[in-house]
Short mmCIF file of C-alpha atoms in Angstrom, two decimals:
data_model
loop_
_atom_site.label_atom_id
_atom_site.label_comp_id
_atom_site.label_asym_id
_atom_site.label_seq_id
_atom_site.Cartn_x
_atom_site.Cartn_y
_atom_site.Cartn_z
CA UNK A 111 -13.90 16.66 13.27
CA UNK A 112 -14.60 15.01 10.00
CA UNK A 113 -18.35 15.71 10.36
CA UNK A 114 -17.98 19.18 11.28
CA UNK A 115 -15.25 19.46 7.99
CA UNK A 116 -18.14 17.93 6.14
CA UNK A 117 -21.12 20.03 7.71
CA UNK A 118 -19.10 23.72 7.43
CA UNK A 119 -17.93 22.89 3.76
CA UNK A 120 -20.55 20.82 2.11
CA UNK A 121 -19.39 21.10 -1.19
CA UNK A 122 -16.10 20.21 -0.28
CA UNK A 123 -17.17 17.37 2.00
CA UNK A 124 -15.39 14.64 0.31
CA UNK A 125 -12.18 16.56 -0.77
CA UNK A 126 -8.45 15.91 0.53
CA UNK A 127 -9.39 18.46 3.55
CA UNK A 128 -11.20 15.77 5.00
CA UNK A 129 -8.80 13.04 3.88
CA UNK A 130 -5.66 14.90 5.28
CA UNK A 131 -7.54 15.25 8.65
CA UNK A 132 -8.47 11.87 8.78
CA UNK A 133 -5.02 10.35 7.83
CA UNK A 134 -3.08 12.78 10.34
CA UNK A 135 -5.80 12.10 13.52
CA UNK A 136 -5.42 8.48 12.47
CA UNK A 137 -2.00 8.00 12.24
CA UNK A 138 -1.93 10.26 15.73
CA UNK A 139 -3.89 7.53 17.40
CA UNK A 140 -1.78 5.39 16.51
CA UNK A 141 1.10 7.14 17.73
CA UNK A 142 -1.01 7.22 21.22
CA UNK A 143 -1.65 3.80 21.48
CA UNK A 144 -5.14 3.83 20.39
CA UNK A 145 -5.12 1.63 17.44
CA UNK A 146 -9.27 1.18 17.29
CA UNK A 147 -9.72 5.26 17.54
CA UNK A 148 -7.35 5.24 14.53
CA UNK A 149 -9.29 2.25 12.58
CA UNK A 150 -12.74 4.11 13.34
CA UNK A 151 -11.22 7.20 11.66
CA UNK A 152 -9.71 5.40 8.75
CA UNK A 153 -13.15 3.46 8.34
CA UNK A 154 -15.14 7.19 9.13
CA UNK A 155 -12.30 8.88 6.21
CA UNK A 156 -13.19 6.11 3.55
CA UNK A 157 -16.88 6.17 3.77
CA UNK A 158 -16.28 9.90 2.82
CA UNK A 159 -14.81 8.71 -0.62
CA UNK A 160 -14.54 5.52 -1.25
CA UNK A 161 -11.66 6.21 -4.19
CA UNK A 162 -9.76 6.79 -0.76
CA UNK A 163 -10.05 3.60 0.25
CA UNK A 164 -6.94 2.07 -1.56
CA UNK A 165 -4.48 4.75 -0.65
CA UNK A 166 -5.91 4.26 2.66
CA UNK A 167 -4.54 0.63 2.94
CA UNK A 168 -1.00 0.54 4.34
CA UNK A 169 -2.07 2.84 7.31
CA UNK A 170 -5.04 0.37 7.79
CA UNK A 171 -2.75 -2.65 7.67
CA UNK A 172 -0.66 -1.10 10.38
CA UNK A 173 -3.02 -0.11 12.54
CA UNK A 174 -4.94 -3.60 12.31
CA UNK A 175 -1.43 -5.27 13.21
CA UNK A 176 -0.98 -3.36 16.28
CA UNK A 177 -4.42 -4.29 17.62
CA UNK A 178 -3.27 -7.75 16.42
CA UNK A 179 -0.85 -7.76 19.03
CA UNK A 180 -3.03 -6.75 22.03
CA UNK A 181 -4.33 -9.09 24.68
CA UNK A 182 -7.75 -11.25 23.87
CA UNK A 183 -10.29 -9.20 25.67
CA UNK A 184 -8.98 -6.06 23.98
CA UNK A 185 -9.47 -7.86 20.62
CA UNK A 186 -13.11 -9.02 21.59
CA UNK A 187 -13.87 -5.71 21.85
CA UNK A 188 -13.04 -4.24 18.88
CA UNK A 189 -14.35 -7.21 16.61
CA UNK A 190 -16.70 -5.45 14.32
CA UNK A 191 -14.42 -3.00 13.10
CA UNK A 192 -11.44 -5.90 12.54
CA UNK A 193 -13.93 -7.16 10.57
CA UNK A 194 -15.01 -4.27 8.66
CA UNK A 195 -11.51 -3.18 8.19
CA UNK A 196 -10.92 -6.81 6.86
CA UNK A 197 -14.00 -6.53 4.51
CA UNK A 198 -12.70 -3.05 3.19
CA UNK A 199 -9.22 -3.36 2.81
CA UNK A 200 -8.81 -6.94 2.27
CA UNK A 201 -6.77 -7.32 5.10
CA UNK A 202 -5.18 -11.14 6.60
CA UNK A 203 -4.31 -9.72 9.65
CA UNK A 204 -7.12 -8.72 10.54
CA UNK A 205 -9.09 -12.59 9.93
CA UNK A 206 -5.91 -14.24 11.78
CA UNK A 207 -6.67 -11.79 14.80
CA UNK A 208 -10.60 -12.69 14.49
CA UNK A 209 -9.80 -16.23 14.22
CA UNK A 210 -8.12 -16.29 17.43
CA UNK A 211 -11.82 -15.05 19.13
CA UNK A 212 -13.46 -17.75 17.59
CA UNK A 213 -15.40 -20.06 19.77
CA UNK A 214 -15.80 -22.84 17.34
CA UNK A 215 -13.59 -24.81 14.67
CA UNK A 216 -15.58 -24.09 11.66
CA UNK A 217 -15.77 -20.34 12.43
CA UNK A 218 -11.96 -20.50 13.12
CA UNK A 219 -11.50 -22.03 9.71
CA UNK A 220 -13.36 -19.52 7.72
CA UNK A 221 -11.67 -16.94 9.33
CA UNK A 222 -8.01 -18.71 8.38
CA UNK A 223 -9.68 -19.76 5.14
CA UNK A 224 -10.14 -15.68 4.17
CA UNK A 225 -7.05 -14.62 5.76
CA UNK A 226 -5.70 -17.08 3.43
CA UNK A 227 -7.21 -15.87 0.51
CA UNK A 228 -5.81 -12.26 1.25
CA UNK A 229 -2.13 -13.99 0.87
CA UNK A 230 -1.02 -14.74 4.73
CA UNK A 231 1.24 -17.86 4.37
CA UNK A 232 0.45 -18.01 8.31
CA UNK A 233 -3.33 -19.26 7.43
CA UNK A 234 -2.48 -21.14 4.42
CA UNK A 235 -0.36 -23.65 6.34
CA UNK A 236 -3.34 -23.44 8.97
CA UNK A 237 -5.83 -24.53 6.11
CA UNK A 238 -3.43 -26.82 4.65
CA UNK A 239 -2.91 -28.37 8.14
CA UNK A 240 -6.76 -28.75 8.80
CA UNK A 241 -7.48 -30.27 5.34
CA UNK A 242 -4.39 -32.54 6.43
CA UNK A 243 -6.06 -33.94 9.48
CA UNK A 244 -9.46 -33.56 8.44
CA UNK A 245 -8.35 -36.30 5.41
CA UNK A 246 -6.63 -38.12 7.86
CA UNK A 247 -9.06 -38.59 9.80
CA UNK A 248 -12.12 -39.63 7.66
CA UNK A 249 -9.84 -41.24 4.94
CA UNK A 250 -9.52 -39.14 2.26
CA UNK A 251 -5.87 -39.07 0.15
CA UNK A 252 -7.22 -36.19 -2.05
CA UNK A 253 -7.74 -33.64 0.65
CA UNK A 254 -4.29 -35.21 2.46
CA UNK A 255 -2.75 -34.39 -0.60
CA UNK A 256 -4.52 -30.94 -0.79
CA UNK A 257 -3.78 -29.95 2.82
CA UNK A 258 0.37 -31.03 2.28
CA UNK A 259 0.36 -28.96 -0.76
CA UNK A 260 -0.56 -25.73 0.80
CA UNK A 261 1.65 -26.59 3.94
CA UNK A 262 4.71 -27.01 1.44
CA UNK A 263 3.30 -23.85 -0.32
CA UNK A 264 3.73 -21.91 2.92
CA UNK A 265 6.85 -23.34 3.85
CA UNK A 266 8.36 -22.22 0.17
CA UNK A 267 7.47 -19.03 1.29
CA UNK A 268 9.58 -19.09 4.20
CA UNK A 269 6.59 -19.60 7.22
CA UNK A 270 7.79 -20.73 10.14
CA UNK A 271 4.08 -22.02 11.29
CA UNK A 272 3.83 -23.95 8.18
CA UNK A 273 7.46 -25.35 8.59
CA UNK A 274 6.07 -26.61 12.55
CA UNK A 275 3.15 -28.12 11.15
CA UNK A 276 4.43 -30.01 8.48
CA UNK A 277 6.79 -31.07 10.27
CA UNK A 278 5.20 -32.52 13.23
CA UNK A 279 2.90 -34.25 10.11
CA UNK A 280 6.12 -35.90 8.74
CA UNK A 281 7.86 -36.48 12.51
CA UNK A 282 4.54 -38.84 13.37
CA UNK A 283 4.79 -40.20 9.85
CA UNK A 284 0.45 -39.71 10.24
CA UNK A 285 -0.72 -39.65 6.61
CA UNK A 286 2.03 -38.91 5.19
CA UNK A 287 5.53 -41.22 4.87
CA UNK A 288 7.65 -41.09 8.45
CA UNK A 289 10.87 -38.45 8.02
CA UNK A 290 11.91 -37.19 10.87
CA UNK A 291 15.09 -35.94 8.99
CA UNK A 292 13.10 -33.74 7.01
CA UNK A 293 10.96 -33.05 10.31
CA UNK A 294 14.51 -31.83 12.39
CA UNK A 295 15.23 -29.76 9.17
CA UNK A 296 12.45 -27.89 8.92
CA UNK A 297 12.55 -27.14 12.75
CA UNK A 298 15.91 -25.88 12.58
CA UNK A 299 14.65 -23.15 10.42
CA UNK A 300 11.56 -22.59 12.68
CA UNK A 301 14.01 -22.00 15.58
CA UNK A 302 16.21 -19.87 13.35
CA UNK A 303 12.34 -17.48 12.92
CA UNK A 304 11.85 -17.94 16.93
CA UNK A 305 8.88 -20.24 16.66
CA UNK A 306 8.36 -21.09 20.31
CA UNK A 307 7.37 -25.08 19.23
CA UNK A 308 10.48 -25.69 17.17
CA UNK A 309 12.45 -26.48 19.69
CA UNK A 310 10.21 -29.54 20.92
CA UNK A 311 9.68 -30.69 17.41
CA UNK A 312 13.51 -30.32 16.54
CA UNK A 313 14.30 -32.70 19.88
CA UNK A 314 11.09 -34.73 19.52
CA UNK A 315 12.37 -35.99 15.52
CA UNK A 316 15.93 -36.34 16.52
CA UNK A 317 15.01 -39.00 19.33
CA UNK A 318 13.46 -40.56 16.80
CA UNK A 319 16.38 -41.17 14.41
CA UNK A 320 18.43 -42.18 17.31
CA UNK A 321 15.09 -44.55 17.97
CA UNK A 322 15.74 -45.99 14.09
CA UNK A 323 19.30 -45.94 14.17
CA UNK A 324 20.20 -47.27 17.86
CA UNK A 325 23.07 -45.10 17.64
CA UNK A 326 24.63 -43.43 21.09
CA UNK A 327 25.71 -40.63 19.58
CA UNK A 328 22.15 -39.62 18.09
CA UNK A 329 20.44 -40.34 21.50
CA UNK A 330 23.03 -37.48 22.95
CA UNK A 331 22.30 -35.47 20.66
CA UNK A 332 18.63 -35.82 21.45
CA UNK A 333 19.27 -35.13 25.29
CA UNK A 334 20.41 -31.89 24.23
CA UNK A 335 17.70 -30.74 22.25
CA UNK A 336 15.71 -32.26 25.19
CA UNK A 337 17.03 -30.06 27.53
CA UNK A 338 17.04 -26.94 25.05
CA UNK A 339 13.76 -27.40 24.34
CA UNK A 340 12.87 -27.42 28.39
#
């Protein structure tokens, strides 16, 4: 339809005819449950005009987070055009959504490392977390401290994921000082955001202050995360 707009009315081939057909067929795939046939039409509508392109964003953003949500192979599919959308629109969704296709850590990580850089809290505390264990593991306090300062940057802003990981971090006490006070706090609010691992961090860090402090009463209380977290 947009070609045909653009073919019958050349001169007006980049004028809010096409835009308004675009945006309404777009948002009506959407509506359908065709997400990708909306994205294509989005992607077709900006290369049209590309001063479209930022008004275009929110319906991008939406459509890119309900193709977010849809299983794997679905995903696979429609890879090019998450990452074009991403490219165009600056999008973290759509590099948290890639990242879960990866097949390899370091393609993983540049995927979190741009959703990061497009502001998703979600992939700084994955960064953060990777930088954490990557210093861990060969050494390094600077990067340690780098990783824990984007996990606590995340969890400032309220991310459950980050809240998880840094808390499992301090629950271990690996690289960082042992708290598994701080570790049952932050997994409190986890569970409070539904994160399905909160639950097993939350019991996991109170066995282990019963563990420090030999005290019945914070063994039972342990048990019963135990069992909540089963």
């Amino acid at each position: 339809v947009l070609r045909d707009v653009a073919e019958v009315q050349p001169e007006q081939g980049s004028s809010a005819v096409v835009r308004f057909i675009g945006e309404t067929l777009a948002d009506r795939a959407r509506r359908s449950g065709k997400p990708e046939e909306g994205l294509r039409l989005l992607l077709e509508t900006g290369e049209h005009n590309p001063a479209w392109i930022a008004d275009l964003r929110p319906q991008a953003d939406e459509l890119v987070s309900q193709i977010a949500r849809l299983p794997t192979p679905s995903i696979l599919q429609l890879a090019p055009a998450l990452r074009q959308a991403g490219d165009v629109w600056r999008l973290a969704d759509a590099y948290l959504a890639l990242a879960t296709l990866a097949t390899d850590e370091d393609t993983r990580l540049d995927d979190y490392k741009l959703a990061d850089s497009f502001g998703s809290m979600k992939a700084r505390a994955l960064v953060g977390r990777a930088m954490f264990d990557t210093g861990v593991s060969r050494n390094k306090p600077e990067l340690i401290q780098q990783g824990l300062a984007k996990l606590r940057e995340a969890v400032a802003a309220d991310d459950p994921e980050a809240m998880v990981l840094l808390g499992e971090a301090l629950y271990q006490g690996r690289g960082v000082e042992e708290d598994p006070l701080e570790a049952l706090k932050l997994a409190q609010q986890a569970e409070t955001k539904g994160h399905s691992e909160a639950f097993y961090l939350a019991a996991n860090s109170q066995l282990r202050l019963a563990e420090l402090s030999r005290d019945p009463a914070q063994f039972a209380k342990a048990a019963t995360l135990l069992d909540k977290a089963v």
